[in-house]
Coordinates of C-alpha atoms and ligand atoms in Angstrom, one line a residue:
M131 CA 59.1 121.6 41.0
L132 CA 57.8 123.4 44.0
A133 CA 57.3 126.6 42.1
H134 CA 55.5 124.7 39.4
Q135 CA 53.2 123.1 41.9
C136 CA 52.5 126.4 43.5
S137 CA 51.6 128.2 40.3
A138 CA 49.5 125.1 39.2
R139 CA 47.7 125.4 42.5
A140 CA 47.2 129.2 42.0
Y141 CA 45.7 128.5 38.6
L142 CA 43.5 125.8 40.0
A143 CA 42.4 128.2 42.8
T144 CA 41.6 131.0 40.3
F145 CA 39.8 128.6 38.1
V146 CA 37.7 127.2 41.0
T147 CA 36.9 130.7 42.1
I148 CA 35.7 131.6 38.7
V149 CA 33.6 128.5 38.4
V150 CA 32.1 129.1 41.8
I151 CA 31.2 132.7 40.8
I152 CA 29.7 131.6 37.5
L153 CA 27.6 128.9 39.3
L154 CA 26.4 131.4 41.8
L155 CA 25.5 134.0 39.2
T156 CA 23.7 131.4 37.2
A157 CA 22.0 129.7 40.1
D158 CA 20.9 133.1 41.3
R159 CA 19.2 133.8 38.1
L160 CA 17.5 130.4 37.9
V161 CA 16.2 130.7 41.5
H162 CA 15.0 134.2 41.3
H163 CA 14.2 136.7 38.6
S164 CA 17.4 138.4 38.9
H165 CA 20.0 138.2 41.6
A166 CA 18.2 137.4 44.8
L167 CA 20.2 134.4 46.0
A168 CA 18.7 133.6 49.4
H169 CA 20.7 130.7 50.8
L170 CA 24.3 131.8 51.1
P171 CA 25.8 131.3 54.5
A172 CA 25.8 134.5 56.6
G173 CA 29.1 136.2 55.8
K174 CA 30.7 136.7 59.1
T175 CA 34.0 138.4 58.4
S176 CA 37.2 138.3 60.2
S177 CA 37.0 142.0 61.2
D178 CA 33.6 141.2 62.8
T179 CA 35.1 138.7 65.1
T180 CA 38.8 139.4 65.5
Q181 CA 39.7 140.7 68.8
T182 CA 42.2 143.4 68.7
N183 CA 44.3 144.5 71.6
F184 CA 45.7 147.8 70.6
E185 CA 45.1 150.6 73.1
R186 CA 42.5 153.3 72.5
P187 CA 42.8 156.3 74.8
S188 CA 40.0 156.2 77.3
K189 CA 39.6 158.4 80.2
P190 CA 37.9 156.9 83.3
L191 CA 34.7 158.7 84.3
P192 CA 33.9 159.6 87.8
N193 CA 30.5 158.0 87.5
E194 CA 31.8 154.7 86.1
S195 CA 30.8 152.7 89.1
D196 CA 27.3 151.3 89.5
T197 CA 25.8 154.3 91.1
P198 CA 22.3 153.4 92.2
G199 CA 19.8 155.6 90.5
A200 CA 22.4 157.4 88.4
S201 CA 20.7 156.6 85.1
A202 CA 17.3 157.7 86.3
S203 CA 18.9 161.0 87.4
N204 CA 20.1 161.6 83.9
P205 CA 17.2 163.4 82.3
E206 CA 18.0 162.6 78.7
D207 CA 17.4 158.9 79.3
D208 CA 13.9 159.5 80.6
D209 CA 12.2 159.7 77.2
S210 CA 10.3 156.7 78.2
I211 CA 10.0 155.6 81.8
E212 CA 7.6 152.6 81.3
G213 CA 8.9 149.2 82.1
P214 CA 11.6 148.3 84.6
C215 CA 14.4 150.1 82.7
N216 CA 14.5 153.3 80.9
R217 CA 14.3 153.2 77.1
A218 CA 18.0 153.6 76.5
V219 CA 18.8 150.5 78.7
R220 CA 15.9 148.5 77.4
F221 CA 17.3 149.1 74.0
L222 CA 20.7 147.8 74.8
R223 CA 19.1 144.7 76.6
S224 CA 17.0 143.9 73.6
K225 CA 17.1 140.3 72.4
E226 CA 17.6 141.1 68.7
L227 CA 20.7 143.1 69.6
G228 CA 22.0 140.0 71.6
L229 CA 24.9 141.8 73.3
S230 CA 27.1 140.0 75.8
N231 CA 26.1 140.4 79.5
K232 CA 28.9 142.8 80.2
I233 CA 29.7 145.4 77.6
Q234 CA 32.2 148.2 77.2
Y235 CA 30.1 151.1 76.5
S236 CA 30.4 154.8 75.4
R237 CA 28.1 157.2 73.8
R238 CA 28.0 160.7 72.3
C239 CA 25.1 163.1 71.8
I240 CA 25.3 164.5 68.4
R241 CA 24.0 168.0 67.6
P242 CA 23.7 168.1 63.9
V243 CA 24.3 171.5 62.3
H244 CA 22.5 171.6 58.9
A245 CA 24.3 173.4 56.1
E246 CA 25.3 173.1 52.5
I247 CA 28.4 171.1 52.9
D248 CA 30.9 169.4 50.6
R249 CA 29.6 165.8 51.0
E250 CA 32.8 164.3 49.4
E251 CA 35.1 165.9 52.0
V252 CA 36.2 163.9 55.1
A253 CA 35.9 166.6 57.8
N254 CA 38.5 166.5 60.5
V255 CA 37.4 166.7 64.1
S256 CA 40.4 167.1 66.4
S257 CA 38.7 165.6 69.4
L258 CA 38.1 161.9 69.9
L259 CA 34.9 160.1 69.1
I260 CA 35.0 157.4 71.7
T261 CA 35.5 158.9 75.1
G262 CA 34.4 157.8 78.6
T263 CA 34.2 154.1 78.1
T264 CA 32.5 152.3 80.9
V265 CA 31.6 148.7 81.7
L266 CA 27.9 147.9 82.0
D267 CA 26.4 144.8 83.3
L268 CA 23.2 144.5 81.2
N269 CA 21.9 141.6 83.2
G270 CA 22.0 143.5 86.4
D271 CA 19.4 145.5 88.2
C272 CA 18.2 148.4 86.0
N273 CA 18.6 150.8 88.8
R274 CA 22.2 149.9 89.0
I275 CA 23.0 150.4 85.4
A276 CA 24.4 153.9 85.1
L277 CA 25.0 155.2 81.7
P278 CA 27.9 157.6 81.5
P279 CA 27.2 161.2 80.6
C280 CA 26.4 161.8 77.0
E281 CA 29.2 164.3 75.9
P282 CA 27.9 166.6 73.1
L283 CA 29.4 166.5 69.6
T284 CA 28.6 169.0 66.9
L285 CA 28.7 167.7 63.4
H286 CA 28.1 169.6 60.2
V287 CA 25.6 167.7 58.0
P288 CA 23.5 168.4 54.9
P289 CA 19.9 169.5 55.2
A290 CA 17.3 166.8 55.9
Y291 CA 15.4 165.7 52.8
P292 CA 11.9 167.2 52.4
P293 CA 9.3 165.1 54.2
Q294 CA 7.7 162.4 52.0
Q295 CA 4.1 163.8 52.2
G296 CA 2.8 161.9 49.3
Q297 CA 4.8 163.8 46.7
Y298 CA 6.0 160.8 44.7
G299 CA 2.8 160.0 43.0
H300 CA 4.6 160.1 39.7
L301 CA 6.6 157.0 40.6
L302 CA 5.3 153.5 40.3
F303 CA 7.3 150.5 41.5
G304 CA 6.8 146.8 40.8
V305 CA 8.1 143.6 42.4
A306 CA 7.4 139.9 41.7
S307 CA 8.2 137.6 44.6
S308 CA 6.8 134.9 46.9
Y309 CA 4.3 135.6 49.7
E310 CA 6.9 134.9 52.3
R311 CA 9.6 137.1 50.9
L312 CA 7.1 140.0 50.4
Q313 CA 6.1 139.6 54.1
D314 CA 9.8 139.7 55.2
A315 CA 10.6 142.6 52.9
L316 CA 7.9 144.9 54.3
P317 CA 9.9 146.7 57.0
V318 CA 12.6 147.4 54.5
F319 CA 10.3 148.6 51.7
S320 CA 8.6 150.7 54.3
H321 CA 11.8 152.6 55.0
W322 CA 11.6 154.4 51.6
L323 CA 8.0 153.9 50.5
S324 CA 5.9 154.8 53.5
G325 CA 4.0 158.0 53.0
S326 CA 5.6 158.7 49.7
G327 CA 2.4 158.4 47.7
A328 CA 4.3 156.2 45.1
L329 CA 2.3 153.2 43.8
F330 CA 3.6 149.8 44.6
V331 CA 2.5 146.8 42.7
A332 CA 3.5 143.3 44.0
V333 CA 2.7 140.1 42.1
V334 CA 2.7 137.1 44.5
S335 CA 4.4 134.4 42.5
N336 CA 3.3 131.5 44.7
A337 CA -0.2 132.9 45.5
D338 CA -2.0 130.1 43.7
S339 CA 0.1 127.3 45.3
P340 CA -2.2 124.4 46.2
D341 CA -0.4 123.7 49.4
H342 CA -1.2 127.0 51.0
K343 CA -4.1 129.3 51.4
Y344 CA -2.3 132.5 51.0
D345 CA -4.3 135.6 52.2
I346 CA -3.4 138.2 49.6
A347 CA -5.8 140.7 51.0
A348 CA -4.1 140.5 54.4
L349 CA -0.6 141.0 52.9
E350 CA -1.9 144.0 51.0
A351 CA -3.5 145.4 54.2
S352 CA -0.2 145.0 56.1
Y353 CA 1.5 147.1 53.4
R354 CA -1.3 149.7 53.5
Q355 CA -1.0 149.8 57.3
Q356 CA 2.5 151.2 56.7
N357 CA 1.0 153.9 54.5
I358 CA 2.3 152.3 51.3
S359 CA -0.1 152.6 48.3
A360 CA 0.2 148.9 47.6
I361 CA -1.7 146.8 45.1
I362 CA -0.8 143.2 45.7
T363 CA -2.2 140.6 43.3
R364 CA -2.1 137.0 42.2
P365 CA -0.2 136.3 38.9
R366 CA -2.3 136.8 35.8
L367 CA -0.1 134.3 34.1
K368 CA -0.9 130.9 35.7
Q369 CA 1.7 128.8 33.9
S370 CA 5.1 129.6 32.4
L371 CA 5.1 130.4 28.7
P372 CA 7.2 128.2 26.5
R373 CA 10.5 129.8 25.5
L374 CA 12.5 129.4 22.3
D375 CA 14.5 126.4 23.9
T376 CA 11.6 124.8 25.6
A377 CA 11.0 121.3 24.1
E378 CA 7.6 120.7 22.3
D379 CA 6.4 118.2 24.9
A380 CA 7.9 119.8 27.9
E381 CA 6.0 120.2 31.2
L382 CA 5.6 123.9 31.7
S383 CA 6.1 125.0 35.2
R384 CA 3.1 126.0 37.3
P385 CA 2.8 128.5 38.7
A386 CA 4.5 130.7 36.2
A387 CA 8.3 131.2 36.8
V388 CA 8.9 134.3 38.9
E389 CA 11.3 135.5 36.1
Q390 CA 8.4 135.7 33.7
L391 CA 6.2 137.4 36.2
H392 CA 9.0 139.9 36.9
F393 CA 9.2 140.7 33.2
L394 CA 5.4 140.9 32.9
L395 CA 5.3 143.5 35.7
I396 CA 5.4 146.0 32.9
E397 CA 1.9 145.0 32.1
D398 CA 0.8 144.9 35.7
M399 CA 2.1 148.4 36.3
L400 CA 0.6 149.9 33.1
N401 CA -2.7 148.5 34.3
V402 CA -2.6 150.6 37.4
A403 CA -0.6 153.6 36.1
T404 CA -2.4 157.0 36.4
P405 CA -2.1 160.0 34.1
Q406 CA 0.5 161.2 36.7
T407 CA 2.7 158.3 36.4
Q408 CA 6.1 159.1 34.8
W409 CA 8.4 156.2 35.6
L410 CA 7.9 152.5 36.2
G411 CA 10.6 151.2 38.6
V412 CA 11.1 147.4 38.1
L413 CA 12.7 146.1 41.2
D414 CA 14.0 142.9 42.8
D415 CA 12.5 142.1 46.3
D416 CA 15.9 143.0 47.8
T417 CA 16.4 146.3 46.0
F418 CA 16.8 149.1 48.6
F419 CA 16.7 152.8 48.2
P420 CA 18.3 154.7 51.1
A421 CA 15.9 157.5 50.2
L422 CA 13.5 158.5 47.4
H423 CA 14.4 162.1 47.3
P424 CA 17.8 161.8 45.6
L425 CA 16.5 159.0 43.3
D426 CA 13.7 161.3 42.2
L427 CA 16.1 164.2 41.6
T428 CA 18.1 161.9 39.4
L429 CA 15.1 160.6 37.4
R430 CA 14.1 164.2 36.9
Q431 CA 17.2 164.7 34.8
H432 CA 15.7 162.3 32.2
D433 CA 12.8 163.0 29.9
H434 CA 10.0 160.7 31.0
T435 CA 7.8 161.9 28.0
R436 CA 10.2 160.0 25.6
P437 CA 11.0 156.3 25.5
R438 CA 13.7 155.8 28.1
W439 CA 15.4 152.8 29.8
L440 CA 17.5 153.7 32.8
G441 CA 19.5 151.5 35.0
A442 CA 22.9 150.2 36.0
L443 CA 25.3 147.5 34.7
A444 CA 26.5 144.8 37.1
D445 CA 29.6 145.8 39.1
N446 CA 31.3 142.5 38.5
W447 CA 32.9 141.8 35.1
V448 CA 32.1 138.1 35.5
S449 CA 28.3 138.9 35.5
M450 CA 28.8 141.2 32.5
T451 CA 30.4 138.3 30.5
I452 CA 27.5 136.1 31.3
W453 CA 24.5 138.4 31.0
G454 CA 25.9 141.2 28.8
F455 CA 25.2 144.9 28.6
M456 CA 21.8 145.6 30.2
A457 CA 20.0 147.2 33.2
Y458 CA 20.7 144.7 36.0
G459 CA 17.4 144.2 37.8
G460 CA 18.6 144.3 41.4
A461 CA 20.0 147.9 41.0
G462 CA 16.5 149.0 40.0
T463 CA 15.4 149.6 36.4
F464 CA 13.3 152.5 35.2
L465 CA 11.1 152.6 32.1
S466 CA 9.4 155.7 31.0
V467 CA 5.7 155.2 30.4
P468 CA 6.1 155.7 26.6
L469 CA 8.7 152.8 26.4
A470 CA 6.5 150.6 28.5
K471 CA 3.6 151.2 26.2
Q472 CA 5.8 150.4 23.2
L473 CA 6.8 147.1 24.7
H474 CA 3.3 146.2 26.1
P475 CA 1.8 144.5 23.0
H476 CA 4.9 142.3 22.6
L477 CA 5.5 141.1 26.1
R478 CA 4.3 137.6 25.8
D479 CA 6.1 137.2 22.5
C480 CA 9.2 138.5 24.0
I481 CA 9.1 135.6 26.5
R482 CA 8.4 133.0 23.8
Q483 CA 11.2 134.3 21.7
T484 CA 14.0 134.3 24.1
K485 CA 16.3 131.8 25.6
I486 CA 17.2 134.1 28.4
V487 CA 15.9 133.0 31.8
S488 CA 16.2 136.2 33.8
G489 CA 13.6 138.9 33.9
D490 CA 16.1 141.7 33.3
G491 CA 17.6 139.7 30.3
M492 CA 14.2 139.3 28.8
L493 CA 13.6 143.0 29.1
K494 CA 16.9 143.7 27.3
E495 CA 16.0 141.4 24.4
C496 CA 12.5 142.9 24.2
V497 CA 13.8 146.5 24.2
Y498 CA 16.2 145.7 21.4
A499 CA 13.6 143.8 19.4
H500 CA 10.7 146.3 19.7
S501 CA 12.2 149.8 20.1
T502 CA 15.3 151.9 19.2
T503 CA 15.8 152.8 22.8
K504 CA 19.1 152.1 24.3
L505 CA 20.2 151.9 28.0
T506 CA 21.0 155.0 29.8
L507 CA 23.3 154.4 32.7
V508 CA 22.4 156.0 36.0
E509 CA 25.3 156.7 38.4
G510 CA 24.6 155.6 41.9
L511 CA 22.4 152.6 41.1
H512 CA 24.2 149.5 42.3
Q513 CA 23.7 145.8 41.4
H514 CA 26.2 144.8 44.1
D515 CA 27.4 141.5 42.8
I516 CA 29.9 141.5 45.6
M517 CA 30.2 138.8 48.1
G518 CA 31.7 138.6 51.6
D519 CA 32.5 141.8 53.5
P520 CA 31.0 144.9 51.8
S521 CA 32.6 147.4 54.2
G522 CA 35.1 148.7 51.6
F523 CA 32.2 150.0 49.6
F524 CA 30.1 151.4 52.5
E525 CA 33.2 153.1 54.0
S526 CA 34.3 154.7 50.7
G527 CA 32.2 157.8 50.9
R528 CA 30.5 156.9 47.6
K529 CA 27.0 158.0 47.3
T530 CA 24.5 155.3 46.5
L531 CA 21.0 155.6 45.2
S532 CA 20.3 151.9 45.5
I533 CA 21.7 148.9 47.4
H534 CA 21.2 145.3 46.4
H535 CA 22.2 141.7 47.6
W536 CA 22.3 142.9 51.2
K537 CA 20.6 139.8 52.6
S538 CA 22.2 137.2 50.4
W539 CA 25.6 137.8 48.9
Y540 CA 26.5 139.9 51.9
H541 CA 24.7 141.0 55.0
A542 CA 23.9 144.5 56.0
P543 CA 21.0 145.9 58.0
V544 CA 20.2 148.5 55.3
A545 CA 17.0 149.9 56.7
Q546 CA 18.7 150.5 60.0
M547 CA 21.7 151.9 58.3
A548 CA 19.9 154.4 56.2
A549 CA 17.5 155.5 58.9
V550 CA 19.8 158.5 59.6
A551 CA 18.9 159.9 56.2
K552 CA 15.7 161.0 57.9
V553 CA 17.8 163.3 60.2
C554 CA 20.2 164.7 57.7
G555 CA 19.5 163.4 54.1
D556 CA 22.8 162.8 52.3
C557 CA 24.7 162.4 55.6
F558 CA 24.1 158.6 55.2
L559 CA 27.6 157.2 54.6
Q560 CA 29.2 160.7 55.1
R561 CA 32.5 160.4 56.8
W562 CA 34.4 162.2 59.6
R563 CA 37.8 161.6 60.9
F564 CA 38.3 161.9 64.7
G565 CA 41.7 162.4 66.2
R566 CA 44.5 160.5 64.5
D567 CA 42.9 157.0 64.1
T568 CA 39.1 157.0 64.0
L569 CA 36.8 157.2 61.0
L570 CA 32.9 157.4 61.2
A571 CA 31.1 156.3 58.1
N572 CA 27.7 157.4 59.1
G573 CA 25.1 154.6 59.4
Y574 CA 27.6 151.9 58.6
S575 CA 30.7 151.8 60.9
I576 CA 33.2 153.3 63.1
S577 CA 36.8 152.2 62.3
V578 CA 39.8 152.6 64.5
Y579 CA 43.1 152.3 62.5
R580 CA 46.1 151.1 64.3
D581 CA 48.5 153.1 62.2
G582 CA 46.3 156.2 61.9
V583 CA 44.1 157.4 59.2
D584 CA 46.8 159.5 57.6
K585 CA 48.4 156.5 56.1
L586 CA 45.2 155.7 54.1
D587 CA 44.0 157.1 50.8
L588 CA 40.4 157.5 51.8
D589 CA 39.3 158.1 48.2
R590 CA 40.1 154.5 47.4
V591 CA 37.7 151.5 48.1
E592 CA 39.3 149.1 50.6
G593 CA 39.3 145.7 48.9
T594 CA 37.3 143.9 51.7
F595 CA 34.9 141.8 49.5
N596 CA 35.8 138.5 47.9
D597 CA 38.3 138.8 45.0
P598 CA 38.4 142.6 44.8
D599 CA 40.6 142.4 41.7
A600 CA 40.4 143.9 38.2
K601 CA 37.0 142.5 37.5
F602 CA 35.4 145.2 39.7
D603 CA 37.6 148.1 38.5
F604 CA 35.2 149.4 36.0
V605 CA 32.9 150.4 38.8
Y606 CA 34.9 150.6 42.0
A607 CA 38.5 151.4 41.2
P608 CA 40.8 152.6 42.6
F609 CA 41.2 150.1 45.4
R610 CA 43.4 150.0 48.4
P611 CA 44.5 146.8 50.2
K612 CA 42.3 145.1 52.7
L613 CA 43.5 145.6 56.3
S614 CA 43.7 142.8 58.8
G615 CA 41.7 142.7 62.0
D616 CA 44.6 144.0 64.0
Q617 CA 45.2 146.9 61.7
K618 CA 41.6 148.0 61.8
K619 CA 39.0 147.6 64.5
S620 CA 35.5 147.8 63.3
Y621 CA 32.3 148.8 65.1
R622 CA 29.3 148.1 62.8
L623 CA 26.0 149.7 63.0
E624 CA 23.6 146.9 64.2
K625 CA 20.4 148.7 65.3
V626 CA 18.8 152.0 65.7
D627 CA 16.0 153.2 67.9
G628 CA 13.7 156.2 67.9
D629 CA 11.0 157.4 65.6
I630 CA 12.4 160.5 63.9
D631 CA 9.1 161.5 62.4
R632 CA 7.7 161.8 65.9
G633 CA 10.7 163.9 66.9
E634 CA 12.1 161.2 69.2
R635 CA 15.8 161.1 69.9
F636 CA 17.5 158.8 67.3
R637 CA 20.1 156.3 68.6
Q638 CA 22.6 154.3 66.4
V639 CA 24.3 151.4 68.1
Y640 CA 27.7 150.4 66.7
V641 CA 29.1 147.2 67.9
H642 CA 32.4 145.4 67.9
R643 CA 31.6 141.8 68.8
A644 CA 33.9 139.9 71.1
P645 CA 34.5 136.3 70.0
R646 CA 32.1 133.8 71.6
G647 CA 32.9 130.4 73.1
E648 CA 36.6 130.9 73.9
G649 CA 36.6 130.3 77.6
S650 CA 36.5 133.8 79.0
E651 CA 33.2 135.7 79.1
P652 CA 32.8 137.8 76.0
V653 CA 32.6 141.6 76.4
D654 CA 31.2 143.3 73.4
E655 CA 32.2 146.9 72.7
V656 CA 29.4 149.3 72.0
V657 CA 29.4 152.9 70.8
E658 CA 26.1 154.7 70.8
L659 CA 25.6 157.9 68.8
V660 CA 22.5 159.7 70.0
W661 CA 21.3 162.2 67.5
E662 CA 19.4 165.2 68.8
V663 CA 16.5 165.8 66.4
Ligands
NAG261 C1 27.7 161.6 88.8 O1 26.3 161.3 89.2 C2 25.7 162.1 90.1 C3 24.3 161.6 90.4 O2 24.3 160.3 90.5 C4 25.6 163.6 89.6 O3 25.1 164.4 90.6 C5 27.0 164.0 89.2 O4 26.9 165.3 88.6 C6 27.7 163.0 88.3 N1 29.0 163.4 87.9 C7 29.4 163.6 86.7 C8 30.9 164.0 86.6 O5 28.8 163.3 85.8
NAG262 C1 42.1 166.5 57.3 O1 43.4 166.2 57.6 C2 44.1 165.5 56.6 C3 45.5 165.1 57.2 O2 46.0 166.0 58.1 C4 44.2 166.5 55.4 O3 45.0 165.8 54.4 C5 42.9 166.8 54.9 O4 42.9 167.7 53.9 C6 42.0 167.4 56.1 N1 40.7 167.6 55.6 C7 40.0 168.7 55.7 C8 38.6 168.7 55.1 O5 40.5 169.7 56.1
NAG263 C1 0.3 158.6 54.5 O1 0.7 159.0 53.2 C2 0.2 160.1 52.7 C3 0.7 160.3 51.3 O2 0.6 159.2 50.6 C4 0.3 161.3 53.6 O3 -0.3 162.5 53.0 C5 -0.2 161.0 54.9 O4 0.1 162.1 55.8 C6 0.4 159.8 55.5 N1 -0.3 159.4 56.7 C7 0.3 159.1 57.8 C8 -0.5 158.7 59.0 O5 1.5 159.1 57.9

């Protein structure tokens, strides 16, 4: 009886899970053109908050005490002396970082040695990464906050990517989204677009909303201020077009549904394309490229003078069963100009003749109806229909050309994470092992494994996200089991500082948060990696 109840409950749980996923996938597409679900609760994971108490070797430093003036005497912290504290301390005290008053802190100064390396290999460094841990009182008098010495560490990394210098004029990107979301997205778009010379077209879906006076020119100016060749416009289509399943007398939505605008981007992009334009990249407003250079190298393997449709499937089989075989919009979809021109005369009819709500689904039907072109899958583009804790993916060493759903289905500060690509290109997410138990996944995390790294098959993806079962195998297998908070202690990259383009020292702050509100004063643990550039 009991066994029967249990298995009935297991069935029910599985059923409920599947229903929830289907609802989310569907709601997502109804709310946005493809997968930009904005209102999921922030996915705080157990490994974010679980306090672990296993010992890490830490040797006390002679200068651990609050030696007055010690920080000022350390010349490498003097890159900016304005304000009451030096830049390194001001950074740790910043509100956005929100660290506890007292932190356990250590840092290393990384000397990157650039070489052609095997990026797949997890290099072994026999010394420890985290050394010289000291307690800092961030609320105290600046003059009494003494940062420990910054022990140098040499890491072999790939060469930096060539500077942007406007060399991507053959790429044209398009996004349809609301004014507010386009405003929010600027710093993140800026990471890969600034100075690239690529054209960027954004259609503001709610620009004509009667309740707001949106200043489209101001939005465009803010993009141009970041040296993005942006063209930001009101929708040409003022009202949704009727679809195959729209009732005769139905009220058509005004302004036009963002999914229709997303699909019609092909027209907006062709209107501004130049003779130089090779690829039209149709994006979601939360599609992120860690860097344009590797994406461009990949696109160059395809013939832009022929009709071509490039993209990625979803990475979740549930999505595949709902939406089918197509280029999923969030991963980034690329059309060659000849294909876009073939589709152009049919775009409005394609909307009228489909029942599919999502922009990427309309594109699929339109390609099938009006060309013989079929989808070419591009390795490294990711739709990321994964929910919860994505660390298994980001710590797997897999290269990634695009990242998606990082501010809804899961949370990851992607622009901060990928900033290190400006120092050493493909070193973003490169992995090193230190001593017996520590793994650095560059730009994402430092993990300390209680039972050592040897026990782990690092080629496998740790199943950290929700339901990492067979429905993800076709993209992520093989998996290894998720570790508990006391088997694995995680420091996640939260913030970076330093303008690499100006040759400033570049700091990555990795944080293991102490639980809040449990009586005793929390003490966050912080590891800072300072890259000499
Ligand atoms: C400790 O700090 C003092 C200056 O405050 C410095 O002269 C000395 O070299 C430091 N010792 C170590 C081991 O870093
Ligand atoms: C690092 O050490 C592990 C375990 O000792 C070994 O299996 C691996 O091959 C080493 N990696 C490299 C790149 O030498
Ligand atoms: C802005 O981008 C262009 C390429 O589009 C580049 O040539 C120029 O140097 C950039 N300007 C600044 C100030 O970064």
